[in-house]
XYZ file of C-alpha atoms in Angstrom:
773
model
C -3.831 -11.563 0.061
C -5.902 -9.050 -0.857
C -4.325 -6.504 -0.414
C -1.210 -7.741 -1.980
C -3.799 -8.067 -4.631
C -4.129 -4.489 -4.532
C -0.293 -3.198 -4.371
C -0.103 -5.413 -7.770
C -2.850 -3.416 -8.813
C -1.920 0.100 -8.410
C 1.278 -0.847 -9.188
C 0.128 -2.329 -12.615
C -1.495 0.720 -12.651
C 1.253 2.756 -12.168
C 3.308 1.526 -15.150
C 1.100 0.957 -17.531
C 1.099 -1.982 -19.078
C 0.764 -5.825 -17.819
C 3.202 -8.462 -18.680
C 2.179 -11.719 -20.477
C 3.377 -13.795 -17.340
C 0.426 -11.978 -15.207
C -1.812 -13.433 -17.369
C -0.836 -17.181 -17.287
C -2.045 -19.683 -14.408
C 0.558 -20.755 -11.452
C -0.517 -24.058 -11.554
C 1.814 -25.789 -13.070
C 0.478 -29.461 -14.859
C 4.001 -31.671 -14.757
C 4.229 -34.527 -16.957
C 5.730 -37.731 -15.240
C 9.085 -36.693 -16.968
C 9.155 -32.807 -15.016
C 8.218 -34.279 -12.005
C 10.689 -37.212 -11.785
C 13.194 -34.214 -12.897
C 12.253 -31.199 -10.453
C 11.952 -34.278 -7.497
C 15.425 -35.429 -8.018
C 17.230 -31.939 -8.281
C 16.050 -31.862 -4.895
C 13.963 -29.596 -4.666
C 10.983 -28.640 -2.563
C 7.320 -29.603 -4.174
C 3.820 -29.898 -2.828
C 1.860 -31.825 -6.170
C -1.462 -32.616 -6.631
C -1.805 -35.666 -8.307
C -5.189 -35.767 -10.002
C -7.761 -38.936 -11.189
C -10.906 -37.702 -11.050
C -12.259 -33.797 -11.197
C -15.346 -33.583 -8.926
C -16.541 -30.449 -7.750
C -14.652 -30.476 -4.862
C -11.565 -31.445 -5.699
C -12.188 -28.481 -8.424
C -12.709 -26.310 -5.860
C -9.306 -28.038 -3.947
C -7.413 -27.331 -7.689
C -8.781 -23.575 -7.218
C -7.465 -22.949 -3.667
C -3.743 -24.905 -4.380
C -3.840 -22.570 -7.270
C -3.324 -19.245 -5.447
C -1.673 -20.575 -2.885
C 1.429 -21.630 -5.654
C 2.146 -17.747 -5.732
C 2.394 -17.176 -2.173
C 4.907 -20.572 -1.130
C 6.967 -20.246 -4.260
C 8.421 -17.456 -2.916
C 9.171 -19.485 -0.132
C 11.002 -21.806 -2.481
C 7.807 -24.630 -2.631
C 6.961 -25.226 -6.048
C 3.238 -26.055 -6.444
C 1.926 -28.219 -8.764
C 0.042 -31.218 -9.910
C 0.161 -34.259 -11.692
C -2.296 -35.599 -14.372
C -2.865 -39.201 -13.921
C -5.204 -39.931 -16.412
C -2.540 -38.679 -19.334
C 0.328 -40.858 -17.548
C 0.980 -42.748 -14.257
C 3.811 -41.754 -11.539
C 4.512 -45.084 -10.645
C 2.476 -45.418 -6.637
C 1.173 -41.910 -6.623
C -1.289 -42.887 -9.543
C -2.401 -46.210 -9.120
C -4.185 -45.777 -5.555
C -7.497 -44.713 -5.771
C -6.655 -43.934 -2.134
C -4.655 -40.657 -2.631
C -7.443 -39.160 -4.275
C -7.606 -37.354 -0.974
C -4.354 -36.199 -0.988
C -1.546 -34.212 -1.274
C 2.290 -34.577 -1.310
C 5.673 -32.809 -0.440
C 8.465 -33.908 -1.516
C 12.111 -32.269 0.053
C 14.953 -33.424 -0.814
C 14.082 -35.874 -3.527
C 12.468 -38.278 -1.600
C 8.721 -37.545 -0.262
C 8.630 -35.870 3.018
C 4.628 -35.715 4.267
C 1.200 -36.168 2.663
C -1.589 -34.347 3.431
C -5.366 -34.853 3.382
C -7.631 -32.940 1.288
C -9.789 -32.268 4.525
C -6.885 -30.380 6.385
C -5.608 -28.280 3.269
C -9.303 -27.088 2.249
C -8.001 -22.909 1.058
C -5.480 -21.060 0.502
C -4.828 -19.915 4.082
C -4.612 -23.877 5.747
C -2.386 -25.088 2.804
C 0.428 -22.040 2.887
C 0.170 -22.315 6.994
C 0.583 -25.938 6.916
C 2.884 -26.997 4.011
C 5.339 -23.778 5.323
C 3.994 -25.515 9.450
C 6.242 -29.030 8.126
C 8.772 -27.117 6.294
C 10.182 -25.085 9.775
C 8.884 -28.301 12.097
C 12.257 -28.626 13.495
C 12.611 -25.150 14.335
C 9.226 -24.482 15.215
C 9.233 -25.294 19.134
C 5.170 -26.616 20.499
C 4.633 -26.420 24.181
C 1.465 -28.019 25.927
C 2.845 -27.192 29.940
C 4.767 -24.597 32.143
C 7.143 -26.698 32.908
C 7.913 -27.310 28.892
C 8.433 -23.203 28.750
C 10.064 -22.822 31.389
C 13.062 -25.271 29.943
C 12.802 -23.529 26.947
C 12.751 -19.676 28.496
C 16.258 -21.455 30.821
C 17.401 -22.929 26.858
C 17.173 -19.697 25.219
C 18.583 -17.448 28.130
C 21.240 -15.112 27.021
C 21.244 -16.966 23.188
C 17.365 -15.849 21.982
C 14.654 -14.251 22.167
C 11.628 -16.373 22.024
C 7.881 -15.706 19.841
C 5.775 -17.530 21.214
C 2.455 -17.295 19.630
C -1.175 -18.655 20.330
C -3.830 -20.313 17.489
C -7.047 -22.170 18.629
C -6.878 -24.144 15.516
C -4.270 -25.114 12.538
C -4.703 -23.720 8.926
C -6.472 -20.624 9.967
C -5.161 -17.205 8.405
C -3.169 -16.470 12.270
C -1.734 -19.423 11.727
C -0.402 -18.883 8.685
C 0.667 -15.291 9.460
C 2.965 -17.176 12.574
C 4.616 -18.999 9.835
C 5.461 -16.884 7.253
C 6.446 -14.826 9.763
C 8.574 -17.510 11.828
C 10.294 -18.371 8.432
C 11.361 -14.937 8.034
C 12.795 -14.545 11.782
C 13.257 -18.200 12.335
C 16.919 -16.986 12.611
C 17.005 -14.616 15.064
C 14.677 -15.840 17.463
C 13.101 -18.673 18.901
C 9.380 -19.778 17.660
C 6.915 -21.513 19.698
C 4.184 -22.559 19.247
C 0.884 -23.127 21.732
C -2.666 -23.941 20.439
C -4.220 -25.146 24.324
C -3.241 -26.740 27.319
C -2.181 -25.735 30.935
C 0.352 -22.631 29.887
C -2.230 -20.783 28.891
C -3.186 -20.687 32.389
C 0.344 -19.391 32.743
C -0.024 -16.998 29.906
C -3.824 -15.898 31.410
C -5.605 -16.681 28.582
C -9.006 -18.725 28.981
C -8.602 -22.082 26.755
C -11.795 -21.480 25.150
C -11.218 -17.975 23.911
C -10.616 -18.308 20.307
C -8.800 -15.255 19.644
C -5.424 -15.121 18.783
C -2.073 -14.502 20.627
C 1.220 -13.567 20.650
C 3.702 -13.049 22.996
C 7.716 -11.813 22.713
C 9.828 -13.788 25.923
C 12.701 -11.031 26.295
C 15.091 -13.909 26.988
C 18.833 -12.553 25.295
C 20.557 -10.163 27.434
C 20.616 -7.116 26.696
C 23.618 -4.519 26.542
C 23.490 -0.943 27.991
C 19.899 -1.584 29.794
C 18.700 -2.685 33.134
C 16.779 -6.256 32.467
C 14.573 -7.743 34.857
C 15.985 -10.932 34.926
C 14.824 -11.814 38.898
C 12.991 -15.025 38.292
C 13.605 -17.917 36.518
C 10.794 -16.617 33.541
C 12.202 -14.107 30.984
C 10.021 -10.693 30.816
C 7.280 -10.836 28.127
C 4.898 -8.513 26.178
C 2.250 -9.164 24.745
C 1.387 -8.301 20.959
C -1.734 -6.038 21.679
C -3.079 -5.295 17.762
C -5.015 -8.449 16.065
C -3.173 -11.376 14.502
C -1.950 -11.018 10.955
C 1.790 -11.065 9.563
C 1.808 -7.159 9.125
C 1.006 -6.809 12.337
C 3.660 -9.814 13.879
C 5.527 -8.155 11.001
C 5.268 -4.369 13.159
C 5.391 -5.950 16.213
C 8.847 -7.338 15.806
C 10.804 -4.401 14.641
C 8.363 -2.688 17.220
C 10.663 -4.807 20.082
C 13.953 -3.986 18.595
C 13.481 -0.580 18.945
C 16.172 1.125 22.269
C 14.195 0.570 25.194
C 15.634 4.072 26.146
C 16.645 6.928 23.740
C 19.133 9.869 25.880
C 18.323 12.953 23.226
C 19.562 16.915 23.979
C 17.259 18.263 22.182
C 13.524 20.109 23.455
C 10.797 17.438 22.665
C 9.534 19.967 20.254
C 12.080 19.837 18.071
C 12.615 15.397 18.363
C 11.539 14.212 15.198
C 8.484 12.669 15.064
C 8.988 8.071 14.960
C 10.368 7.284 11.432
C 9.288 4.004 9.551
C 9.104 1.919 11.486
C 7.923 3.866 14.079
C 5.403 6.426 12.862
C 2.419 4.360 14.914
C 4.177 4.526 18.169
C 3.094 7.197 21.135
C 6.619 9.355 22.118
C 6.868 9.522 25.970
C 9.474 12.109 27.219
C 10.905 11.916 30.715
C 13.516 14.636 32.152
C 16.941 14.317 33.770
C 18.078 16.345 36.051
C 22.079 16.411 36.181
C 22.423 16.345 39.888
C 19.906 13.018 39.691
C 21.182 11.343 36.123
C 21.967 7.827 37.311
C 18.612 7.437 38.985
C 16.620 9.152 36.039
C 17.637 6.502 34.072
C 16.678 3.703 36.148
C 13.737 5.450 36.385
C 13.255 5.557 32.850
C 14.402 1.698 32.154
C 11.438 0.265 34.693
C 9.026 2.644 33.005
C 10.082 1.676 29.644
C 9.594 -1.876 30.408
C 6.139 -1.382 31.652
C 5.410 0.666 28.508
C 7.330 -1.691 25.813
C 5.103 -2.654 23.057
C 2.628 1.017 23.959
C 4.927 3.980 23.308
C 8.913 4.467 22.282
C 10.513 6.363 26.041
C 12.678 9.122 25.548
C 14.433 10.769 28.359
C 15.591 14.441 27.329
C 18.598 15.731 29.707
C 18.047 19.402 30.924
C 21.783 20.307 30.897
C 21.321 20.247 27.560
C 21.040 24.699 26.864
C 18.829 23.238 23.517
C 15.809 21.964 25.888
C 13.773 25.128 26.817
C 10.842 22.855 28.692
C 9.847 24.871 31.276
C 10.669 22.786 35.211
C 7.564 23.159 35.918
C 6.854 19.961 33.786
C 8.559 16.373 33.993
C 6.922 14.848 32.106
C 5.058 15.376 27.647
C 4.158 13.219 24.924
C 3.553 12.672 21.599
C 0.635 10.231 20.201
C 1.301 9.438 15.773
C -0.553 11.250 13.303
C 0.067 14.575 15.426
C 3.401 15.302 13.821
C 5.140 18.377 15.804
C 2.627 18.533 18.353
C 3.821 17.277 22.017
C 1.494 17.809 25.248
C 3.374 18.527 28.679
C 2.593 17.026 31.886
C 3.511 17.357 35.549
C 3.464 13.677 36.931
C 3.103 12.813 40.716
C 3.879 8.850 39.506
C 4.593 6.836 36.366
C 1.040 5.085 36.706
C -0.382 8.447 35.845
C 1.508 7.539 32.599
C 0.647 4.371 32.100
C -2.675 5.303 32.677
C -2.924 7.361 29.564
C -1.511 4.003 27.479
C -3.715 1.641 29.678
C -7.126 2.854 29.119
C -6.689 3.289 25.566
C -6.155 -0.923 25.201
C -8.507 -1.634 27.600
C -11.059 0.153 25.234
C -9.377 -1.734 22.316
C -10.153 -5.064 24.165
C -13.472 -3.990 25.335
C -13.926 -2.627 21.622
C -12.895 -6.363 20.677
C -15.181 -8.276 22.950
C -18.427 -6.406 21.920
C -17.332 -7.397 18.497
C -17.429 -11.300 19.544
C -20.428 -10.985 21.168
C -22.312 -8.893 18.766
C -20.844 -9.738 15.218
C -22.839 -7.526 12.653
C -24.237 -4.357 15.461
C -21.245 -1.907 13.436
C -22.201 -2.550 9.721
C -18.898 -0.447 9.357
C -16.750 -2.835 11.432
C -18.666 -6.386 10.056
C -18.319 -5.287 6.664
C -14.564 -4.172 7.545
C -13.753 -7.815 9.378
C -15.670 -9.607 6.731
C -13.220 -8.190 3.836
C -10.299 -9.173 5.329
C -11.311 -12.051 6.682
C -11.178 -10.601 10.478
C -9.194 -13.514 12.579
C -11.299 -13.664 15.542
C -13.991 -15.129 13.108
C -11.790 -17.481 11.449
C -10.298 -18.860 15.076
C -14.318 -18.971 16.244
C -15.556 -20.718 12.514
C -13.140 -23.689 12.753
C -13.353 -23.951 16.811
C -17.181 -24.754 15.699
C -16.759 -26.157 11.902
C -18.860 -28.663 13.558
C -22.398 -26.633 14.592
C -24.319 -25.075 12.089
C -26.550 -21.723 13.070
C -30.079 -22.669 13.789
C -31.330 -22.377 10.215
C -35.108 -22.700 10.477
C -35.215 -19.110 9.180
C -34.228 -19.828 5.358
C -34.986 -22.178 2.486
C -32.582 -24.630 1.769
C -32.664 -25.559 -1.639
C -31.966 -28.942 -3.586
C -31.342 -29.885 -6.691
C -35.095 -31.792 -6.014
C -36.478 -28.599 -4.283
C -34.608 -25.568 -6.416
C -37.206 -24.582 -9.583
C -40.576 -25.213 -7.258
C -39.157 -22.872 -4.236
C -38.296 -19.612 -6.385
C -40.945 -19.982 -8.609
C -43.267 -19.414 -5.456
C -41.730 -16.008 -4.358
C -41.341 -13.061 -6.488
C -37.602 -11.879 -4.981
C -35.415 -15.617 -4.134
C -31.734 -14.131 -2.029
C -29.541 -17.709 -2.326
C -26.286 -17.585 -0.355
C -24.163 -20.229 -1.926
C -21.341 -21.395 0.414
C -19.223 -24.523 1.942
C -19.587 -25.725 5.235
C -15.660 -26.055 5.492
C -14.986 -22.456 4.351
C -14.537 -19.637 7.258
C -16.049 -16.706 5.220
C -18.790 -18.461 4.381
C -19.716 -19.933 7.441
C -19.363 -16.312 8.573
C -21.112 -14.786 6.520
C -24.238 -17.164 6.818
C -24.948 -16.203 10.807
C -25.283 -12.808 8.819
C -27.591 -14.260 6.542
C -29.898 -15.952 9.118
C -29.544 -12.864 11.324
C -31.243 -10.719 7.473
C -33.756 -13.387 7.397
C -34.923 -12.839 10.694
C -35.430 -9.225 10.824
C -37.050 -9.455 7.105
C -39.418 -11.991 9.258
C -39.952 -9.645 11.669
C -40.347 -6.970 9.486
C -43.002 -9.272 8.089
C -41.434 -8.885 4.091
C -43.217 -11.856 3.144
C -42.683 -11.332 -0.699
C -38.415 -12.386 0.336
C -37.497 -16.102 0.650
C -34.058 -16.089 1.756
C -32.563 -19.638 1.153
C -29.388 -21.379 1.025
C -27.387 -23.946 -1.546
C -24.809 -25.654 0.687
C -22.306 -26.472 -2.039
C -20.693 -28.968 -0.508
C -24.140 -31.925 -0.310
C -25.667 -30.731 -3.400
C -22.593 -29.864 -6.342
C -24.528 -30.677 -9.172
C -26.901 -27.718 -8.469
C -23.721 -25.193 -7.747
C -21.631 -26.282 -10.689
C -24.614 -26.573 -13.375
C -23.371 -25.529 -17.331
C -24.804 -23.118 -19.202
C -27.678 -24.329 -21.202
C -29.191 -26.677 -18.389
C -32.079 -25.447 -16.462
C -31.153 -22.930 -13.617
C -30.967 -19.313 -13.889
C -27.371 -18.631 -13.423
C -23.301 -19.813 -14.281
C -21.718 -22.139 -11.297
C -21.098 -21.261 -8.529
C -16.749 -20.731 -8.225
C -16.571 -17.799 -5.890
C -18.175 -18.993 -1.919
C -19.626 -17.411 -0.593
C -21.888 -16.302 -3.064
C -25.144 -14.233 -2.941
C -28.021 -14.399 -5.574
C -30.878 -12.768 -6.283
C -33.608 -13.945 -8.920
C -37.190 -12.267 -10.076
C -39.321 -14.759 -12.250
C -38.109 -14.201 -16.213
C -35.285 -11.743 -15.088
C -31.224 -12.803 -14.870
C -29.247 -13.884 -12.561
C -28.292 -10.899 -10.191
C -24.995 -10.675 -8.021
C -24.555 -9.708 -4.931
C -21.237 -7.393 -4.818
C -21.453 -5.255 -1.972
C -19.695 -6.199 1.230
C -20.853 -9.576 2.973
C -22.004 -7.643 6.409
C -25.842 -7.953 7.428
C -26.537 -4.506 7.069
C -25.040 -4.225 3.369
C -26.649 -7.317 2.172
C -30.113 -5.987 4.272
C -29.898 -2.526 2.493
C -29.566 -4.636 -0.703
C -32.641 -7.047 -0.654
C -34.604 -3.575 0.795
C -33.754 -1.654 -2.122
C -34.935 -4.884 -4.685
C -38.092 -5.088 -3.652
C -38.532 -1.713 -5.155
C -39.521 -1.629 -9.351
C -36.468 -0.804 -11.430
C -37.231 2.378 -12.817
C -40.189 3.477 -10.643
C -43.053 4.825 -13.250
C -43.414 8.328 -12.029
C -46.897 9.540 -13.657
C -47.568 12.129 -11.573
C -45.292 15.039 -10.532
C -46.131 14.159 -6.750
C -45.080 10.780 -6.472
C -41.945 12.237 -8.516
C -41.539 14.715 -5.973
C -42.350 12.003 -3.604
C -39.839 9.651 -5.007
C -36.986 11.971 -4.187
C -37.575 13.097 -0.750
C -39.591 10.204 1.304
C -38.513 6.316 1.406
C -40.722 3.648 0.318
C -40.285 1.549 3.208
C -39.300 1.692 7.166
C -36.581 0.025 6.637
C -35.181 2.030 4.425
C -35.248 5.141 6.559
C -31.699 5.160 8.270
C -29.758 4.678 4.803
C -28.649 6.841 2.520
C -30.290 6.182 -0.936
C -28.362 6.803 -3.908
C -31.403 7.985 -6.601
C -31.748 8.091 -10.293
C -34.549 10.125 -12.757
C -34.814 9.254 -16.402
C -36.751 12.191 -18.677
C -37.607 11.375 -22.130
C -40.157 13.179 -24.373
C -41.851 8.820 -25.709
C -41.792 5.917 -24.108
C -40.171 4.633 -26.950
C -36.498 5.999 -25.955
C -36.925 4.548 -22.424
C -34.950 1.545 -23.786
C -31.443 2.171 -22.909
C -31.976 4.291 -19.721
C -34.880 0.359 -18.331
C -31.697 -1.343 -19.066
C -29.596 0.799 -16.962
C -32.042 0.520 -14.256
C -32.228 -3.076 -13.918
C -27.747 -3.069 -13.584
C -29.146 -0.734 -10.856
C -31.211 -2.768 -8.576
C -30.511 -2.997 -5.062
C -27.890 -0.352 -5.405
C -29.782 2.707 -6.022
C -33.552 3.986 -6.634
C -34.549 4.552 -10.431
C -37.672 6.306 -11.358
C -39.141 7.533 -14.968
C -40.644 9.742 -16.533
C -42.292 10.148 -19.917
C -44.447 12.148 -22.204
C -45.817 15.609 -21.035
C -44.856 14.969 -17.134
C -41.341 14.814 -18.662
C -41.513 17.863 -20.694
C -43.135 19.430 -17.618
C -39.746 18.482 -15.107
C -37.556 19.385 -18.018
C -39.263 23.144 -18.073
C -39.028 23.761 -14.315
C -35.537 22.410 -13.596
C -34.209 23.892 -17.087
C -33.091 20.913 -18.323
C -32.922 19.319 -21.883
C -35.173 16.105 -22.765
C -33.895 13.576 -23.065
C -32.109 13.557 -19.777
C -31.147 11.078 -16.822
C -30.766 13.176 -13.159
C -28.447 12.062 -10.726
C -29.561 12.199 -7.002
C -26.002 11.068 -4.656
C -26.807 10.369 -1.291
C -23.621 12.319 -0.240
C -25.555 15.462 -1.962
C -28.560 17.588 -1.819
C -31.843 16.928 -4.014
C -32.227 20.015 -4.488
C -28.181 20.119 -6.849
C -28.554 16.889 -8.784
C -26.207 15.626 -11.394
C -27.650 16.492 -15.319
C -26.557 13.121 -17.849
C -27.140 13.555 -21.750
C -29.454 9.933 -22.121
C -26.526 7.589 -23.456
C -28.097 5.680 -26.909
C -26.130 1.948 -25.020
C -26.706 0.613 -21.596
C -23.445 0.396 -21.191
C -22.192 3.823 -21.859
C -25.039 4.988 -19.481
C -24.523 2.577 -16.450
C -20.897 3.953 -16.317
C -21.727 7.747 -16.345
C -24.508 7.140 -13.530
C -21.408 4.987 -11.714
C -19.404 8.124 -12.055
C -21.865 10.349 -11.003
C -22.451 8.571 -7.854
C -19.259 8.441 -6.779
C -18.129 10.875 -3.864
C -15.922 13.416 -4.232
C -13.835 12.423 -1.665
C -13.663 8.978 -0.935
C -11.777 5.852 0.492
C -10.362 3.821 -2.204
C -10.744 0.408 -1.125
C -10.540 -3.025 -2.874
C -14.212 -2.446 -4.012
C -14.019 0.570 -5.793
C -10.530 0.505 -6.338
C -11.440 -0.073 -10.550
C -14.435 2.190 -10.889
C -12.044 5.087 -10.262
C -9.084 4.144 -12.590
C -11.917 3.714 -15.594
C -12.368 7.495 -15.158
C -8.900 7.954 -16.174
C -7.757 11.333 -13.858
C -4.464 12.160 -12.100
C -5.106 10.577 -8.382
C -4.736 12.787 -5.350
C -3.866 10.599 -2.968
C -4.345 11.331 0.780
C -2.765 8.596 3.364
C -3.997 8.698 6.882
C -2.421 5.899 9.579
C -4.790 3.653 12.133
C -6.074 5.746 14.759
C -5.197 4.761 18.146
C -8.440 6.197 19.815
C -11.128 9.043 19.451
C -8.398 12.165 18.894
C -7.454 10.370 15.991
C -9.995 9.427 13.927
C -11.285 13.398 14.562
C -7.400 13.940 13.201
C -8.276 12.110 10.301
C -11.988 13.120 9.645
C -10.526 17.011 9.427
C -7.979 15.927 6.967
C -10.472 14.132 4.736
C -12.712 17.663 5.174
C -9.901 19.380 4.057
C -9.190 17.909 0.835
C -12.705 18.087 -0.018
C -12.539 21.480 0.783
C -9.851 21.474 -2.007
C -11.870 19.924 -4.475
C -14.887 22.486 -3.585
C -11.945 25.300 -4.354
C -10.196 24.427 -7.440
C -13.541 24.162 -9.173
C -12.741 23.393 -12.637
C -9.136 23.234 -11.510
C -10.160 19.981 -9.866
C -12.028 17.699 -12.443
C -8.789 16.926 -14.148
C -7.726 15.472 -10.704
C -9.514 12.577 -8.651
C -9.347 13.093 -5.069
C -9.302 9.906 -2.629
C -7.868 9.114 0.336
C -6.323 5.075 2.079
C -6.564 4.211 5.571
C -3.645 1.699 5.891
C -4.933 0.293 8.433
C -7.705 -0.797 6.644
C -6.019 -1.637 3.448
C -2.059 -2.167 4.581
C -1.114 -2.751 0.751
C -1.038 1.228 1.139
C 1.835 1.202 2.683
C 3.376 -0.728 0.434
C 2.375 1.541 -1.961
C 3.293 4.566 -0.749
C 7.392 3.622 0.130
C 7.969 3.054 -3.286
C 5.673 6.292 -4.776
C 8.464 7.797 -2.193
C 11.621 6.067 -1.877
C 10.711 5.725 1.580
C 7.619 5.653 4.824
C 7.419 9.539 5.015
C 5.610 10.766 7.808
C 1.944 10.802 7.816
C -0.658 12.288 6.612
C 1.091 12.222 3.428
C 0.046 13.557 0.326
C 0.735 12.283 -2.937
C -0.139 12.547 -6.656
C 0.559 10.005 -9.163
C -1.199 9.009 -12.854
C -0.710 12.058 -14.772
C -1.990 11.853 -17.908
C 1.747 13.698 -18.893
C 4.319 10.501 -18.080
C 4.607 8.519 -15.210
C 5.904 11.230 -12.163
C 5.197 11.469 -8.887
C 5.080 14.230 -6.318
C 4.816 14.512 -3.133
C 3.213 17.388 -0.795
C 5.880 18.796 0.808
C 6.359 16.421 4.659
C 5.419 17.372 7.898
C 3.624 20.577 6.358
C -0.060 20.948 7.159
C -2.285 20.464 4.622
C -4.502 23.286 4.253
C -6.580 23.793 0.981
C -4.696 26.882 -0.341
C -1.676 25.726 0.103
C -2.815 22.365 -1.901
C -4.364 23.704 -4.248
C -0.742 26.150 -4.624
C 1.121 23.070 -4.754
C -1.252 21.869 -7.134
C -0.434 25.417 -9.937
C 3.374 24.839 -8.552
C 3.115 21.047 -10.309
C 1.680 22.424 -13.353
C 3.712 24.646 -14.196
C 6.894 22.610 -14.066
C 7.959 24.728 -11.042
C 7.455 21.629 -8.446
C 10.524 18.511 -9.066
C 8.674 15.172 -8.847
C 9.958 12.389 -6.569
C 12.282 9.636 -8.038
C 10.142 7.510 -9.931
C 12.080 4.169 -9.690
C 9.755 1.377 -9.952
C 9.396 -1.277 -6.851
C 9.949 -5.277 -7.231
C 6.055 -5.873 -6.686
C 6.904 -9.392 -6.314
C 8.304 -8.009 -3.211
C 5.045 -6.930 -1.311
């Protein structure tokens, strides 16, 4: 749901307003009369009858509220009845119902759910939809069961076959949501294990979710390999999510072979929704036309789900490709670039894509076996609740990792344990929360790494909030130095005599380790000599930080009495940046050497050389100064993500947004990197003119909401990459850089000048219904 929130936020900012409805709770509390009225109307309702509220029930109600908006899209009302206010016969009279929620359909109770099976928003949505669709979604256990389903579907419907190792997971929800939309078109089958997996070539112990498309419906016009009693199948190769499954089904509806009479260089790249799919061209000669079509059809089946196949008829005078070439291909994000080949066999075409698929599978296996090795990949997985991690957590949810390297805090030992260390890092988690359990392993990994480095002053601790609810839910004014914990997992940094500091970085081992190591350094560091100041800028305070990019901030003040706001801001930056303080004569000498007027704050971002810092005026308040510092630390061409989105909009600038697609290989990654580099050139070449714009980019693979945003901006999904100018102070106009035009710095600057001169026409600014996201 996180990417949906990004889409809502962006579109809200575009409209410049927020309705009252957006601020109201989605969880409705029904009176007994309301309940019976809705019940007798026949509407579907998912209701919890509240008796008494414990911390565990409070957590469930939070997840129930999150599910209300999602289930509303499927015609299910979500709410609660407070049995302490008025009784509903049967449901408010029995204590055993305290841990049960109910689904009502057609004016009567349809199914009940134990709270241990609906513990978060994914499990709630997936289990409710599974119950609603239980007559439409079939379940098979053996190969004989699957064969019977294939025979029944032959000539009528194609089959979507999904495997999840556990119910109630994110991937289970993805299949249920897709089945709700496509259930009348395809026959959905669910597998959670059994002998049928052997037929599909899957190890039953594998935690990876998978989807196959079984081509059982007769397709007119093309040869279908129906020589056996089994339906041909195509495996979805991307990780399972609602978006990827939707895209996969659309790809399965694409023509098997498309016949064209133009040269490949003149053929349009794949349009939405196939723009991320490679194209393969085979050439046909008039004398062998039927044989060429059969060859193309055979190859197309082998490439199904990997590429779109086009058969080019050479009898057309528009085809200019030399006869020495008999094949060609175009990769996504390549615009009009086509590469030509001379093939001796069809297998040579398959190698182009099979090797790429193999590399992707090996990367997936490496991530599973070496979780946490690559911080960027790990951060991405945890931010999106990666399906593989969630599935592994649910498969092994009864097994906890080795906790010897961390201190397990309780209500009894909390104060004494925290008092023993200069820094205590506390993870608050829930055993039944997939993200908590995934991050717990990374947290322990960091603890072991600190122990190996002999970092003894940092105490790594954990609190099981399902067990010690009184500690996690302690109210303000109690002895604990933090507010009640309501989000899981949460990490707090506790320094003696200082307020608790929340860790708001990515939930990965490298990000946490970096934050801890920087937190060990005083904030600010009092610099007493010019040598110390120079060392502060050029050296790292600990060898463990040698591999990290470090932001630095230095305050220059004529007197100690002027430093209050800076010192407070430095405390807020602890763990995120290194802060130093120079005062009195030392500050005056430094200011004179660097032509700076006192008081001042110098900001040295990690992406900029230390010889060219940003110079900020010393603000009167810590909040104002902190805002200026964070703005200066922002990258000039940052990637727009869930985490940094709010900080960008605080700047109040027009957005120059570059949308790039998901890379399929190293070539694609290099292309995206070159595009981002070119946009940085735009910023640098534009000088002061570019200060009114915030240039940034969105990676549609890591931020899928960007696809809906881009489509809403320009009216349809354009070829990628796409460049859009939006959120202009002058109004809600949106401008699109000419599609299929190379993104070159000089051309972009000329385009922006035309926008400013009023000679460039905006795109259609029609609003898109946010609920459609």
